[in-house]
């Protein structure tokens, strides 16, 4: 099945006026996804509009069904777009994570969770695709830790 995103854009964005000063920040973790909606002011201050979190811990244990995790991950991206439309959010920022498959010396369960169970690439691909359909800006943000 394929579809033309340009056709979707025409119908979905007719009456949607998004606020360019609002950004939805996403904190990705294997067991949780955290969301914060901020509105920036002209003086570089901001207001926190709303926060959300999604608990995936029951879906990432070693006995969980991978198909159920994929389905729920995709549904969360749909919900995030609905939240953006409801709060008129124009921008989404996701932390850019560069995690290589390796032994992190934190145990077998940790490695399995981070390397095998965590569907961060699926999440980002699905969210980016949906952002394009609704003319929402999607940014990967590199965070420098010192």
Coordinates of C-alpha atoms in Angstrom, one line a residue:
X1 CA 0.0 0.0 0.0
X2 CA 1.3 3.4 -0.9
X3 CA -0.1 6.9 -0.6
X4 CA 0.8 10.4 -1.9
X5 CA 1.7 12.7 1.1
X6 CA 1.0 15.8 -1.0
X7 CA -2.7 14.9 -1.3
X8 CA -2.8 14.3 2.5
X9 CA -1.2 17.7 3.1
X10 CA -3.9 19.6 1.2
X11 CA -6.8 18.2 3.2
X12 CA -5.2 18.0 6.6
X13 CA -3.8 21.5 6.8
X14 CA -6.6 23.8 5.6
X15 CA -7.7 25.1 8.9
X16 CA -4.7 24.2 11.1
X17 CA -2.9 27.3 12.3
X18 CA 0.1 26.2 14.3
X19 CA 2.0 28.4 16.7
X20 CA 5.7 28.7 15.6
X21 CA 6.7 29.7 19.2
X22 CA 5.5 26.3 20.5
X23 CA 7.7 23.3 20.6
X24 CA 7.1 19.7 21.8
X25 CA 10.3 18.2 23.3
X26 CA 10.6 14.5 23.4
X27 CA 12.8 12.5 25.8
X28 CA 13.3 9.0 24.6
X29 CA 14.1 6.1 26.9
X30 CA 13.7 2.4 26.5
X31 CA 10.9 2.2 29.0
X32 CA 9.4 5.7 28.9
X33 CA 8.7 8.5 26.4
X34 CA 8.4 11.9 28.0
X35 CA 6.8 14.9 26.3
X36 CA 6.9 18.6 27.2
X37 CA 5.2 21.4 25.3
X38 CA 6.9 24.8 25.7
X39 CA 5.9 28.2 24.4
X40 CA 8.8 30.6 23.9
X41 CA 8.4 34.4 24.4
X42 CA 10.4 37.2 22.8
X43 CA 12.7 37.6 25.8
X44 CA 13.8 33.9 25.5
X45 CA 11.8 32.9 28.5
X46 CA 9.2 30.2 28.1
X47 CA 6.1 28.8 29.7
X48 CA 5.4 25.1 30.2
X49 CA 2.1 24.4 28.5
X50 CA 1.7 20.7 29.2
X51 CA 3.7 17.5 30.0
X52 CA 2.9 13.9 29.2
X53 CA 4.6 10.5 29.6
X54 CA 4.1 7.1 28.1
X55 CA 5.1 4.0 30.1
X56 CA 6.4 1.2 27.9
X57 CA 8.0 -0.8 30.7
X58 CA 5.4 -3.6 30.5
X59 CA 6.0 -3.9 26.7
X60 CA 9.8 -4.0 27.0
X61 CA 10.3 -6.8 29.5
X62 CA 11.8 -10.1 28.3
X63 CA 8.4 -11.8 28.0
X64 CA 6.7 -9.1 26.0
X65 CA 5.4 -9.4 22.4
X66 CA 7.6 -7.4 19.9
X67 CA 4.6 -6.9 17.6
X68 CA 2.6 -5.3 20.4
X69 CA 5.5 -3.0 21.2
X70 CA 5.7 -2.0 17.5
X71 CA 2.0 -1.3 17.3
X72 CA 2.0 0.8 20.5
X73 CA 5.0 2.7 19.4
X74 CA 3.3 3.7 16.1
X75 CA 0.1 4.6 18.0
X76 CA 2.1 6.9 20.3
X77 CA 3.4 8.8 17.3
X78 CA -0.2 9.2 16.1
X79 CA -1.2 10.5 19.6
X80 CA 1.7 12.9 19.5
X81 CA 0.5 14.4 16.3
X82 CA -3.0 14.8 17.8
X83 CA -1.5 16.5 20.8
X84 CA 0.4 18.9 18.4
X85 CA -2.8 19.7 16.6
X86 CA -4.7 20.3 19.8
X87 CA -2.1 22.6 21.3
X88 CA -1.2 24.2 18.0
X89 CA 2.5 23.0 18.2
X90 CA 4.5 23.8 15.1
X91 CA 7.8 22.2 16.1
X92 CA 8.9 18.9 17.5
X93 CA 12.4 18.3 18.9
X94 CA 13.8 14.8 19.6
X95 CA 17.2 14.2 21.2
X96 CA 19.6 12.7 18.7
X97 CA 20.9 9.5 20.2
X98 CA 23.9 7.7 18.8
X99 CA 23.9 4.3 20.5
X100 CA 26.0 1.6 19.0
X101 CA 25.4 -2.1 19.5
X102 CA 28.0 -3.1 22.0
X103 CA 28.3 -4.4 25.5
X104 CA 27.8 -1.5 27.9
X105 CA 29.0 -3.5 30.9
X106 CA 25.7 -3.0 32.6
X107 CA 24.4 -6.6 32.3
X108 CA 22.5 -8.8 29.9
X109 CA 19.1 -7.3 30.6
X110 CA 20.2 -3.8 30.0
X111 CA 21.9 -4.7 26.8
X112 CA 18.9 -6.6 25.6
X113 CA 16.6 -3.6 26.5
X114 CA 18.7 -1.0 24.8
X115 CA 19.8 -2.9 21.7
X116 CA 16.9 -5.3 21.0
X117 CA 13.7 -4.0 22.5
X118 CA 14.0 -0.2 22.2
X119 CA 12.3 0.8 18.9
X120 CA 13.7 4.4 18.8
X121 CA 14.4 4.3 15.1
X122 CA 10.9 3.1 14.3
X123 CA 9.5 5.8 16.6
X124 CA 11.5 8.6 14.9
X125 CA 10.8 7.4 11.4
X126 CA 7.0 7.2 12.0
X127 CA 6.9 10.5 13.8
X128 CA 8.9 12.3 11.1
X129 CA 6.6 10.8 8.4
X130 CA 3.5 12.1 10.3
X131 CA 5.1 15.5 10.8
X132 CA 5.5 15.9 7.1
X133 CA 1.9 15.2 6.5
X134 CA 0.8 17.9 8.9
X135 CA 3.5 20.5 8.1
X136 CA 5.0 20.2 11.6
X137 CA 8.8 20.8 11.8
X138 CA 10.8 17.8 13.0
X139 CA 14.2 18.4 14.5
X140 CA 16.9 16.0 15.8
X141 CA 18.8 17.9 18.5
X142 CA 22.3 16.9 19.5
X143 CA 23.0 17.4 23.1
X144 CA 26.5 18.0 24.2
X145 CA 27.2 16.7 27.7
X146 CA 30.2 18.2 29.5

